[in-house]
Tab-separated table of C-alpha atoms in Angstrom:
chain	number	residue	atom	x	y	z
F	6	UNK	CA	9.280	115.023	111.945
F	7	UNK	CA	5.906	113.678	109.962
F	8	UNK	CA	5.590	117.127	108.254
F	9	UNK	CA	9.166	117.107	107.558
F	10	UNK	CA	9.068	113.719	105.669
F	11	UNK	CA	6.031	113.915	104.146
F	12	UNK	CA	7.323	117.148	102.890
F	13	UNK	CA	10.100	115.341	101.539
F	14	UNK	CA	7.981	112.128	99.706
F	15	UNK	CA	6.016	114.720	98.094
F	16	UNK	CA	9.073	116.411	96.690
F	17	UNK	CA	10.320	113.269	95.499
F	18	UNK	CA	8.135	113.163	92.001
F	19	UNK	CA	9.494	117.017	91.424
F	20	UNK	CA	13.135	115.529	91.505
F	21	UNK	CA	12.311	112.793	89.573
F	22	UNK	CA	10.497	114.215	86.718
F	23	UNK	CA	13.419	117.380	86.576
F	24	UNK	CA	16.019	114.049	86.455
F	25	UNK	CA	13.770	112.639	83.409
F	26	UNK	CA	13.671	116.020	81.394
F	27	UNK	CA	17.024	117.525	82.191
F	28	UNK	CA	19.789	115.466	82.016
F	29	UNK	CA	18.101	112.208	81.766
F	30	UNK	CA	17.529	113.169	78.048
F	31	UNK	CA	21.088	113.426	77.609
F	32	UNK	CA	22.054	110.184	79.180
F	33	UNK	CA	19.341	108.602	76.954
F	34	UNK	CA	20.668	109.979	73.850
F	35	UNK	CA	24.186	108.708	75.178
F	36	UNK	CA	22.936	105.588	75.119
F	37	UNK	CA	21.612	105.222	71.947
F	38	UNK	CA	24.765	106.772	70.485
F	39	UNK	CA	26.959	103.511	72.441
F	40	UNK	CA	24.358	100.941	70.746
F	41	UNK	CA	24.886	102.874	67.340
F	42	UNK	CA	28.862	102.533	67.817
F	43	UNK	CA	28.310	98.700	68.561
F	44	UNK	CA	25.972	98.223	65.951
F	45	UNK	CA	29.085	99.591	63.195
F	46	UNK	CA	31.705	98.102	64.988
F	47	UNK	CA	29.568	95.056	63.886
F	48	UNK	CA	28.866	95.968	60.401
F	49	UNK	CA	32.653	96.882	60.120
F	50	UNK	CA	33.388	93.206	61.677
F	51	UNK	CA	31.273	92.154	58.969
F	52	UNK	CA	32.701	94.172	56.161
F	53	UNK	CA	29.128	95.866	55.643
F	54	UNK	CA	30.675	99.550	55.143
F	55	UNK	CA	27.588	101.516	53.964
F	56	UNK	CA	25.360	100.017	57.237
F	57	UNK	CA	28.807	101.304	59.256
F	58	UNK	CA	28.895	104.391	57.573
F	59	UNK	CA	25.351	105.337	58.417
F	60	UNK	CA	25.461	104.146	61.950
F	61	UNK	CA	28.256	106.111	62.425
F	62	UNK	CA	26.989	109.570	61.087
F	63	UNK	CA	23.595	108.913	63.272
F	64	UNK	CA	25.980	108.223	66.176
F	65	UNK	CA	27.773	111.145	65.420
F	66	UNK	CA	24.718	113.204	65.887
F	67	UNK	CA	23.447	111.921	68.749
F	68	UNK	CA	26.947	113.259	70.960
F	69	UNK	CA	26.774	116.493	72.431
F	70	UNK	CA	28.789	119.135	70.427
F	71	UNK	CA	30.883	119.967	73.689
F	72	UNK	CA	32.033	116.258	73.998
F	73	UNK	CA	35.433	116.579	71.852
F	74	UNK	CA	36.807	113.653	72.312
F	75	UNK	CA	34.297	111.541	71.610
F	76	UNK	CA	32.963	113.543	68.440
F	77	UNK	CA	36.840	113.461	67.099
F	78	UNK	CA	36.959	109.213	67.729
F	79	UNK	CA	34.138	108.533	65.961
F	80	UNK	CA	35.067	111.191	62.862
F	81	UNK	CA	38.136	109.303	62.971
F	82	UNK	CA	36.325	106.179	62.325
F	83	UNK	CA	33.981	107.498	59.904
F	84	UNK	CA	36.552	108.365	57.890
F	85	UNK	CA	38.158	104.932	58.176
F	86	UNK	CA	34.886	103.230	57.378
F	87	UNK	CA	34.312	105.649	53.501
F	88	UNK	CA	37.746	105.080	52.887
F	89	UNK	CA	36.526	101.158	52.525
F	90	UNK	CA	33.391	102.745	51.230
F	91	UNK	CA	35.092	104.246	48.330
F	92	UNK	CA	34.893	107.084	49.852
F	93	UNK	CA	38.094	108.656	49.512
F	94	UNK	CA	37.650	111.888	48.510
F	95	UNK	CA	35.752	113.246	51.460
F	96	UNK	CA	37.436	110.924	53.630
F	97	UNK	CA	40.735	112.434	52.913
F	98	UNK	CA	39.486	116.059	53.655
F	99	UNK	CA	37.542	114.763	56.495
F	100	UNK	CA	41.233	113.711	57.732
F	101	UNK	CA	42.621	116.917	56.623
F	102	UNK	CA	40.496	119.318	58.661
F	103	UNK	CA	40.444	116.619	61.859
F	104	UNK	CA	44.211	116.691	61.472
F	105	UNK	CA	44.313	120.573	61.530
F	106	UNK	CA	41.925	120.644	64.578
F	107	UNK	CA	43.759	118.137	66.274
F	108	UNK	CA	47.160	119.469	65.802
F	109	UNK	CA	45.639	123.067	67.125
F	110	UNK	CA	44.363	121.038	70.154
F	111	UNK	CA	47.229	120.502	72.921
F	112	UNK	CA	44.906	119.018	75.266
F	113	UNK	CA	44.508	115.958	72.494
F	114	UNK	CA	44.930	112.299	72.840
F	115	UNK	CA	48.307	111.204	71.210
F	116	UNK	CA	47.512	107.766	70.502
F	117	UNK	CA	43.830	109.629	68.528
F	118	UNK	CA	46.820	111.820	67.190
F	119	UNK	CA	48.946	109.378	65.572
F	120	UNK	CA	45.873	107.374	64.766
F	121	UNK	CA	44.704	110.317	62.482
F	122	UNK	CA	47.909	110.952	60.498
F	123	UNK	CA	48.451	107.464	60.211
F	124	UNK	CA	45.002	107.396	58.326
F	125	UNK	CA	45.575	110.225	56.868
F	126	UNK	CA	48.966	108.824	55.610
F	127	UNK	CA	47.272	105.963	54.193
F	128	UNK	CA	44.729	107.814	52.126
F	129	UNK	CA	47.452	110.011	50.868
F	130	UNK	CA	49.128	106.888	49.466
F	131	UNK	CA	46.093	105.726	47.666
């Protein structure tokens, strides 16, 4: 029984240091991409659109390319912020080609759906 859980507290450091350079690194870089998204919900609060903009696209990097969902919300609201950034032109083909993926998508979220032609609807107007 000694062997058995010494065996065990010196395995302990193995598992620990696989949690801290496996998926540890992705729950880090999770993290920083939540503090980006508060940092431009602030800036948009504050009607500082370039500081939103940026936080946005670095937030945008930091999610995994396999996490849909999340990547499409926060195009969505990139394009939102450079359409107040005078942004329109690449805005409204941002919305385009989001549009076209989400339309192609069945497994989407209606309310990102309607969310995305209703900006999209707005840019066309302007």
């Amino acid at each position: 029984m000694r062997v058995l859980m010494l065996v065990i507290w010196m395995l302990l450091p193995v598992g620990a240091i696989a949690f801290h350079f496996g998926i540890g690194q992705e729950l880090v870089k999770r993290d920083s991409a939540a503090g980006l998204l508060r940092q431009a919900d602030q800036f948009r609060a504050d009607s500082n659109w370039t500081a939103a903009q940026s936080s946005l696209e670095a937030a945008l990097s930091l999610v995994a390319p396999g996490d849909d969902a999340t990547r499409r919300k926060i195009r969505l609201e990139l394009c939102k912020v450079q359409l107040e950034n005078q942004g329109l032109p690449t805005a409204h083909q941002e919305l385009n080609s989001l549009m076209a993926e989400l339309d192609a998508d069945p497994d989407a979220d209606p309310l990102l759906v309607d969310d995305c032609r209703e900006t999209l609807a707005n840019a066309q107007y302007y």
